[in-house]
Short mmCIF file of C-alpha atoms in Angstrom, two decimals:
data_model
loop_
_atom_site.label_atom_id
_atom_site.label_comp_id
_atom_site.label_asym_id
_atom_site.label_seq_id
_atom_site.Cartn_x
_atom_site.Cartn_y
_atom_site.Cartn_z
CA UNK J 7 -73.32 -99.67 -77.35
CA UNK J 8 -73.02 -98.85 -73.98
CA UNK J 9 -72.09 -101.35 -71.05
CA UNK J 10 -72.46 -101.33 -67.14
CA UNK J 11 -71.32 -104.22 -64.47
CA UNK J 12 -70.43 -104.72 -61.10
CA UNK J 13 -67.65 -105.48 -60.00
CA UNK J 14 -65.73 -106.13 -57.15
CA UNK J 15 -62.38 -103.90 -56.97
CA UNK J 16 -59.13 -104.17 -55.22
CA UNK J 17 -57.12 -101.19 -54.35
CA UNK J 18 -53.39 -100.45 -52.73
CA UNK J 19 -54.06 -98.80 -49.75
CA UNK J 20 -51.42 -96.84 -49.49
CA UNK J 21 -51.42 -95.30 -53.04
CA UNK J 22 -55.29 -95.52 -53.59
CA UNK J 23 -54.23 -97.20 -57.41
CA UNK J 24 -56.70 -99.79 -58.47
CA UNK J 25 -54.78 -102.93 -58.58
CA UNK J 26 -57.91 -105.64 -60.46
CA UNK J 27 -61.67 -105.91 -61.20
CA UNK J 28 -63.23 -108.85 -60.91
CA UNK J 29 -66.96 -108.95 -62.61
CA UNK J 30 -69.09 -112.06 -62.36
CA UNK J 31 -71.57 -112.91 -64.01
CA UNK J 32 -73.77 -112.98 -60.96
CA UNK J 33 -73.38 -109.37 -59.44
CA UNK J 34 -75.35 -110.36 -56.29
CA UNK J 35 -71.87 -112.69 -55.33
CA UNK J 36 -69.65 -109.75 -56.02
CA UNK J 37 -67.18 -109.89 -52.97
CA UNK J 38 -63.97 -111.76 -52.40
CA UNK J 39 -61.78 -111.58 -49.68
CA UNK J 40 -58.04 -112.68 -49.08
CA UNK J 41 -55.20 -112.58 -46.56
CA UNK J 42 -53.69 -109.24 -48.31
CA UNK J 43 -56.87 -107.83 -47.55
CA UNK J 44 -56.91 -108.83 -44.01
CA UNK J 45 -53.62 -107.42 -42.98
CA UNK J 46 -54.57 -104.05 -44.23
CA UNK J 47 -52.38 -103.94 -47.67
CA UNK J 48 -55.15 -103.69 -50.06
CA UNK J 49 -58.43 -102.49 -49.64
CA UNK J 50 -61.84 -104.18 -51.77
CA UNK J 51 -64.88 -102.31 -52.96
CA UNK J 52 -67.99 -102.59 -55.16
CA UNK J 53 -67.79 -100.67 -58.40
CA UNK J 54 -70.14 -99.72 -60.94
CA UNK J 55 -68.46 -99.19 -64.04
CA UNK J 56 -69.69 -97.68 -67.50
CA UNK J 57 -68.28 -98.47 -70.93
CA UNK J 58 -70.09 -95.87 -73.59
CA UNK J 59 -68.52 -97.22 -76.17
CA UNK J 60 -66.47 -100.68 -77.33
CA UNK J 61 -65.26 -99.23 -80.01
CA UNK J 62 -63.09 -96.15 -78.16
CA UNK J 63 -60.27 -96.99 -76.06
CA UNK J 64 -60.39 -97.78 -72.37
CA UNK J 65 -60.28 -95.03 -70.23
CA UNK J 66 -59.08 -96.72 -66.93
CA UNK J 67 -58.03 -99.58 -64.95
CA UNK J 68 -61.57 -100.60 -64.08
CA UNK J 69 -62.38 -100.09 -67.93
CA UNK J 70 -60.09 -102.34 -69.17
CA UNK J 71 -60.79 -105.58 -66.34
CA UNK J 72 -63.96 -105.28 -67.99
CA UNK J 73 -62.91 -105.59 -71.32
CA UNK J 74 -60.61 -108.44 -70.57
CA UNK J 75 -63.61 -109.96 -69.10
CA UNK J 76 -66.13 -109.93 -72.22
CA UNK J 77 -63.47 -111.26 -73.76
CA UNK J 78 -63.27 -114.21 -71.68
CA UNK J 79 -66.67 -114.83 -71.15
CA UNK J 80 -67.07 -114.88 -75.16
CA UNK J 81 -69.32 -111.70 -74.98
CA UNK J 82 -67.30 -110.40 -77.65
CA UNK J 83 -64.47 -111.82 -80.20
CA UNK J 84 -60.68 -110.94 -80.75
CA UNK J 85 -60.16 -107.23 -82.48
CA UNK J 86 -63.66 -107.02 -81.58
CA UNK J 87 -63.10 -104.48 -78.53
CA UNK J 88 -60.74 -101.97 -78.45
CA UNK J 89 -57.94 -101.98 -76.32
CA UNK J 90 -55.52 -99.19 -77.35
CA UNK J 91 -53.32 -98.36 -74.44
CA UNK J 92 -54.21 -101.31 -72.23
CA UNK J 93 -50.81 -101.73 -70.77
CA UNK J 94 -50.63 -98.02 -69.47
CA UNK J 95 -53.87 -98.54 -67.35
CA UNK J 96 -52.72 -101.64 -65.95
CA UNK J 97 -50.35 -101.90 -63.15
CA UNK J 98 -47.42 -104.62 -62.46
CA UNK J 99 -49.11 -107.04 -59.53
CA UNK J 100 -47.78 -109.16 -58.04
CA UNK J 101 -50.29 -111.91 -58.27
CA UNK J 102 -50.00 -114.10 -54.59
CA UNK J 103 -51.50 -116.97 -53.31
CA UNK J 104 -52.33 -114.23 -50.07
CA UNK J 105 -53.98 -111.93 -52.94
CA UNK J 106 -52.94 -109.38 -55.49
CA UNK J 107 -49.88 -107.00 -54.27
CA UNK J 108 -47.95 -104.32 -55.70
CA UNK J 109 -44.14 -105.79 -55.81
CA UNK J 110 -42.90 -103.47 -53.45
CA UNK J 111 -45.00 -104.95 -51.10
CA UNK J 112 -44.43 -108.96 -51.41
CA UNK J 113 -41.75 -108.81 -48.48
CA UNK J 114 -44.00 -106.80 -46.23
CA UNK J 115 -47.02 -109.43 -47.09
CA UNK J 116 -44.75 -112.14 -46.08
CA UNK J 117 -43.80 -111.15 -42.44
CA UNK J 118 -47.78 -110.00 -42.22
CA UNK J 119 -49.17 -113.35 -43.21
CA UNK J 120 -46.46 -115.52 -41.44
CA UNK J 121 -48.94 -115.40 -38.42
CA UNK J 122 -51.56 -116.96 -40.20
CA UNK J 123 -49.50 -119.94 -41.28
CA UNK J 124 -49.66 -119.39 -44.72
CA UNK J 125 -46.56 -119.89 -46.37
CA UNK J 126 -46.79 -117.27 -49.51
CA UNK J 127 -46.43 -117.93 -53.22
CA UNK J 128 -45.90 -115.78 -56.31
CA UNK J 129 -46.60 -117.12 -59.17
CA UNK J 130 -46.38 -114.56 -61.19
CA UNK J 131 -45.29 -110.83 -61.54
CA UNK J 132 -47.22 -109.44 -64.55
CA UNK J 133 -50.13 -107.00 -65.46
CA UNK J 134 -52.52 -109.21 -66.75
CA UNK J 135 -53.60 -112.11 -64.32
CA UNK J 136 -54.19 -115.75 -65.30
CA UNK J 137 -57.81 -115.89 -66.76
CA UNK J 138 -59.30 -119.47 -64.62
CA UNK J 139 -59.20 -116.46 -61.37
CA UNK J 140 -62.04 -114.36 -63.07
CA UNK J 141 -63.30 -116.43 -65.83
CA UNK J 142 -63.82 -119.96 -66.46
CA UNK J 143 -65.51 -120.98 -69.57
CA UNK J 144 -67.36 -123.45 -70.13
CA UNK J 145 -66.50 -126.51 -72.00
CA UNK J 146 -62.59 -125.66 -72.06
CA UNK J 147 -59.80 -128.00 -70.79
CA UNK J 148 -56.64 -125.90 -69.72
CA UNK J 149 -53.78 -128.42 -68.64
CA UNK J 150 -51.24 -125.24 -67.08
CA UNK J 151 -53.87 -122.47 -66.07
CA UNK J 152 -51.16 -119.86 -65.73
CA UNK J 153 -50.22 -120.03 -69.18
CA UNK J 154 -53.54 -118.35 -70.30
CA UNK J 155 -54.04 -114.40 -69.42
CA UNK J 156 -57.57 -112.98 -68.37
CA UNK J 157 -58.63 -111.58 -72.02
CA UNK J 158 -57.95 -114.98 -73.73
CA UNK J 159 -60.62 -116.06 -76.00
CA UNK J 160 -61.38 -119.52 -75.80
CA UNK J 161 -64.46 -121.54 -77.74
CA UNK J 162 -66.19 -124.70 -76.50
CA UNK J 163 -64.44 -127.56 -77.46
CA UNK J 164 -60.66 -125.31 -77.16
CA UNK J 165 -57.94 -128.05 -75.26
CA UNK J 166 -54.83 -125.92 -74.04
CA UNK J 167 -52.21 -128.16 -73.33
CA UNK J 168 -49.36 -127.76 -71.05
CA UNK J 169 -47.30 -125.69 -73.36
CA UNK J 170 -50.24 -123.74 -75.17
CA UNK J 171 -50.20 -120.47 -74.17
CA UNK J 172 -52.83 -117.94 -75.13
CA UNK J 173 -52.80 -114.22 -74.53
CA UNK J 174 -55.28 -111.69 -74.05
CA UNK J 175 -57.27 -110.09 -77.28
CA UNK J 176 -56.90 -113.86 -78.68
CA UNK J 177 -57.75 -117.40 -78.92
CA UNK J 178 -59.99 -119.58 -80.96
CA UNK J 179 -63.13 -119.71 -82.62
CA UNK J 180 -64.10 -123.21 -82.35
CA UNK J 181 -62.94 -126.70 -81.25
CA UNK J 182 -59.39 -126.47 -81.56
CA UNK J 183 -56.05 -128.18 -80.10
CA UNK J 184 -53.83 -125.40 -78.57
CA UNK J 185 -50.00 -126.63 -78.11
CA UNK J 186 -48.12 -123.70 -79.35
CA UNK J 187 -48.78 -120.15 -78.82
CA UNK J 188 -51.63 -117.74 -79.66
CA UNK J 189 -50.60 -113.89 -79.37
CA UNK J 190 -52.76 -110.78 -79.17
CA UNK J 191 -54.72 -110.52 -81.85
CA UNK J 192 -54.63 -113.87 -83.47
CA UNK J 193 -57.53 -116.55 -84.02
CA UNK J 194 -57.84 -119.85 -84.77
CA UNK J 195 -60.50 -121.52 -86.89
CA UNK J 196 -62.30 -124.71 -85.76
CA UNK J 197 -60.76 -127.98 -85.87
CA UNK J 198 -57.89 -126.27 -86.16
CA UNK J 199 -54.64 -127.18 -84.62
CA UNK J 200 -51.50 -125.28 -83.09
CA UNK J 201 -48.67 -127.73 -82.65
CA UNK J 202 -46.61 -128.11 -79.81
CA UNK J 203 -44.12 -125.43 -79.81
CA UNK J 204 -45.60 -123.68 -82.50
CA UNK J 205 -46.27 -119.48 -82.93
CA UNK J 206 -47.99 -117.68 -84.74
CA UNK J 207 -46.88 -113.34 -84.69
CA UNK J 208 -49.58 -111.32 -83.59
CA UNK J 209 -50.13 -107.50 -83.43
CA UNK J 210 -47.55 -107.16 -80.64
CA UNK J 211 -44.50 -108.99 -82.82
CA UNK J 212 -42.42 -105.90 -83.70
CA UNK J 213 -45.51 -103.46 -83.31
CA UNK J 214 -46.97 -104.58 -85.93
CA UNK J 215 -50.44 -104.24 -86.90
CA UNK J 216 -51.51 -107.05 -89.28
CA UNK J 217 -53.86 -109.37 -87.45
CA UNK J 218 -53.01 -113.03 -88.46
CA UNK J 219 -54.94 -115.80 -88.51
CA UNK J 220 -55.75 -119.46 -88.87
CA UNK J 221 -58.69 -121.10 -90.49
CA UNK J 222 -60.43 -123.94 -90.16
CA UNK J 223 -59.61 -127.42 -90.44
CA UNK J 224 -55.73 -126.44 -90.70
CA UNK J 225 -52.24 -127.25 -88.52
CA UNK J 226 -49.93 -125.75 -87.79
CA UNK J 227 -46.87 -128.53 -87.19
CA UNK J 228 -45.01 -128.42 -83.92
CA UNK J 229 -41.92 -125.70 -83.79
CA UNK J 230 -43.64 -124.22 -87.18
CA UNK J 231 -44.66 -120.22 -87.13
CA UNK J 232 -46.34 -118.09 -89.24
CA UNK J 233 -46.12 -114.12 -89.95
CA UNK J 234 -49.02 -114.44 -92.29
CA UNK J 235 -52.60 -115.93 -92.36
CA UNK J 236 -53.49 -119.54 -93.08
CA UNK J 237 -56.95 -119.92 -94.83
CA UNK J 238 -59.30 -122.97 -94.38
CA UNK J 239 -57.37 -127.00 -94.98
CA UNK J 240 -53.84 -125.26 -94.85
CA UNK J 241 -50.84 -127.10 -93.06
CA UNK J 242 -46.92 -125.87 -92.63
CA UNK J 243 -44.98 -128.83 -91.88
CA UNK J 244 -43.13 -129.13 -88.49
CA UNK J 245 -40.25 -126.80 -88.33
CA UNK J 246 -40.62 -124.02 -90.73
CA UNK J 247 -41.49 -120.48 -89.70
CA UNK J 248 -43.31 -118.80 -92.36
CA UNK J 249 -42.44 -114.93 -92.32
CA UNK J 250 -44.64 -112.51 -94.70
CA UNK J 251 -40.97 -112.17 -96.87
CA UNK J 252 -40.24 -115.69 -97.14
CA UNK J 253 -39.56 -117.09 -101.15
CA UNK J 254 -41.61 -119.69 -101.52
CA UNK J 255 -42.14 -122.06 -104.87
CA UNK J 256 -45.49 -122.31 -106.62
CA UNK J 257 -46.58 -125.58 -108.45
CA UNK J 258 -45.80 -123.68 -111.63
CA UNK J 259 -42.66 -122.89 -110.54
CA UNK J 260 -42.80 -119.20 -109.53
CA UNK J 261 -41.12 -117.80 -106.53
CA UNK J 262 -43.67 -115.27 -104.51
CA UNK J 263 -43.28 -113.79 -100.72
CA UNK J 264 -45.29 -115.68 -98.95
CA UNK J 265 -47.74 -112.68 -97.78
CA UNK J 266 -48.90 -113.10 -101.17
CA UNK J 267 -50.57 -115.66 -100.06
CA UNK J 268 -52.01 -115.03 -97.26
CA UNK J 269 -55.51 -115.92 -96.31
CA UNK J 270 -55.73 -118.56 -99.29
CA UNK J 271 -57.17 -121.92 -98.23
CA UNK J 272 -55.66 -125.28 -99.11
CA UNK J 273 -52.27 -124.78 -99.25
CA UNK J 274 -49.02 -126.85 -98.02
CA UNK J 275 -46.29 -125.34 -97.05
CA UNK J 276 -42.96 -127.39 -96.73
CA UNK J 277 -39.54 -127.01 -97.35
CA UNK J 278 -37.26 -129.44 -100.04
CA UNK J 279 -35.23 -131.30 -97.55
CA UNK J 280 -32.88 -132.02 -100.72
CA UNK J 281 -32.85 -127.87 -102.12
CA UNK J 282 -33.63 -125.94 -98.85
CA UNK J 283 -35.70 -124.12 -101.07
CA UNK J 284 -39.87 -123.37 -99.25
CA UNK J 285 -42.70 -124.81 -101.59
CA UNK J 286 -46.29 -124.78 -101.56
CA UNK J 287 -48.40 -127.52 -102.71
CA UNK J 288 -52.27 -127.80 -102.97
CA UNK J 289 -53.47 -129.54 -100.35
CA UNK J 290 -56.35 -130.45 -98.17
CA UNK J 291 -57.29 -131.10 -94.30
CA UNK J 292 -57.17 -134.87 -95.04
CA UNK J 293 -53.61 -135.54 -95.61
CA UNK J 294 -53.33 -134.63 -91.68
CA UNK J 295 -56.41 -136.23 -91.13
CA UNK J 296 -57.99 -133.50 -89.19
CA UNK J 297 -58.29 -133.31 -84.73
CA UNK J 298 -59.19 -136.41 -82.49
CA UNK J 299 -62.50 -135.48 -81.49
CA UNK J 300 -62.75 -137.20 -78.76
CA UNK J 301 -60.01 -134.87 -77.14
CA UNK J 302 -62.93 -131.87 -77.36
CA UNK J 303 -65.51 -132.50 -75.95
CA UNK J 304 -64.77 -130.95 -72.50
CA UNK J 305 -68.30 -130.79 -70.39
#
């Protein structure tokens, strides 16, 4: 399938490197403007760029804002996309409130935009940019904005609280309650729930490749973690991290790694407070009794 938008580029000026795309929906608006701009450290143009194929890797920096972008617009789902070699074609920015910088240049912004009475910010130092800049999606409430990247997946219904943090090539596929931490290549199921200072290891964890997931209807209790996939009506109680080697005790009484389970709906996963020992019960979405609906609906 091939893909063309317009965007609206900035460039260093003094290196000619491409430092963001931005691509709205409505090419006819494509221009920004900023102070970095003004004082003659970046430079912004109109770009036409081609993707022949999803499916192949990104060939540039241009390529890739665009990819980041259909992800955040929900044109296309986690995993969906390629994006082998993304952090090559993206450069470290500094991301200011005078406009996007390379870091060698912050100082020299500074003195250049004292003049202007603007006293200068950097929020962050990074290669991938908070999303709400490029994309805002409808439907969505995102209590710390900087804690989700551009490339962050995020369905109607999706609350990111102050400590949810979502990262690009991820997110969820329905109403869900984000409190813990969504990493590349992970989803999460509707009325599903991440809690608070919960994670979940994604395709970046140790290079690995396994894509884990969460189903629907399922929680994940705050501090908990998983290194495998929950099905549909699964819960692991607050506090235990859930690695793909982890023993864990059947009903029966058999002890399996837990990646022998993963994927498998209605499962509990909780650890003997009197043994130590990790067991798995059957269980279903009602002994949590499922997300506070009235916390997603976001219009």
């Amino acid at each position: 399938m091939k893909l063309q938008r317009t965007g609206h580029r900035y460039r260093d000026v003094e290196t000619g490197k491409t430092i963001d795309v931005w691509f709205p929906r409505n090419a006819a608006s494509c221009r920004r403007s900023c102070l970095a701009e003004k004082v003659g450290l970046i430079s912004g143009d109109v770009v036409e760029v081609m993707i022949d194929s999803l499916s192949a890797p990104p060939i540039s920096t241009e390529d890739a804002y665009l990819r980041l972008h259909l992800l955040s617009e929900r044109m296309v789902k986690p995993n969906e996309v390629n994006l082998d070699g993304v952090f090559g074609l993206l450069l470290n920015v500094a991301w200011t409130s005078a406009g996007p910088v390379l870091p060698g240049k912050v100082d020299e912004l500074r003195s250049l935009v004292a003049v202007e009475y603007h006293h200068l910010s950097v929020p962050s130092v990074d290669k991938f940019p908070r999303m709400s800049d490029y994309v805002v999606p409808s439907g969505v409430r995102i209590a710390d904005a900087d804690r989700v990247r551009l490339g962050a997946h995020l369905a109607p219904g999706t609350t990111v609280m102050h400590e949810g943090f979502v990262n690009f090539n991820a997110g969820t596929l329905g109403e869900s309650m984000v409190e813990g931490r969504i990493t590349p290549g992970v989803t999460v199921g509707k009325n599903s729930d991440v809690g608070a200072g919960a994670s979940i290891m994604g395709t970046l964890s140790g290079g690995g490749k396994a894509k884990n997931s969460i189903g629907e209807r399922s929680l994940l209790g705050a501090n908990a973690g998983i290194g495998i996939s929950l099905g549909d009506e699964c819960i692991v109680e607050a506090g235990l991290y859930v690695t793909a080697g982890t023993k864990v005790k059947l009903p029966d009484g058999q002890v399996v790694s837990a990646k022998t389970l993963s994927g498998r709906s209605g499962l509990l996963f909780r650890r003997n407070s009197q043994t130590g020992a990790v067991e798995v019960l059957l269980t279903n979405a009602e002994r949590w009794g499922g997300l506070n609906t009235s916390l997603h609906v976001n219009d």
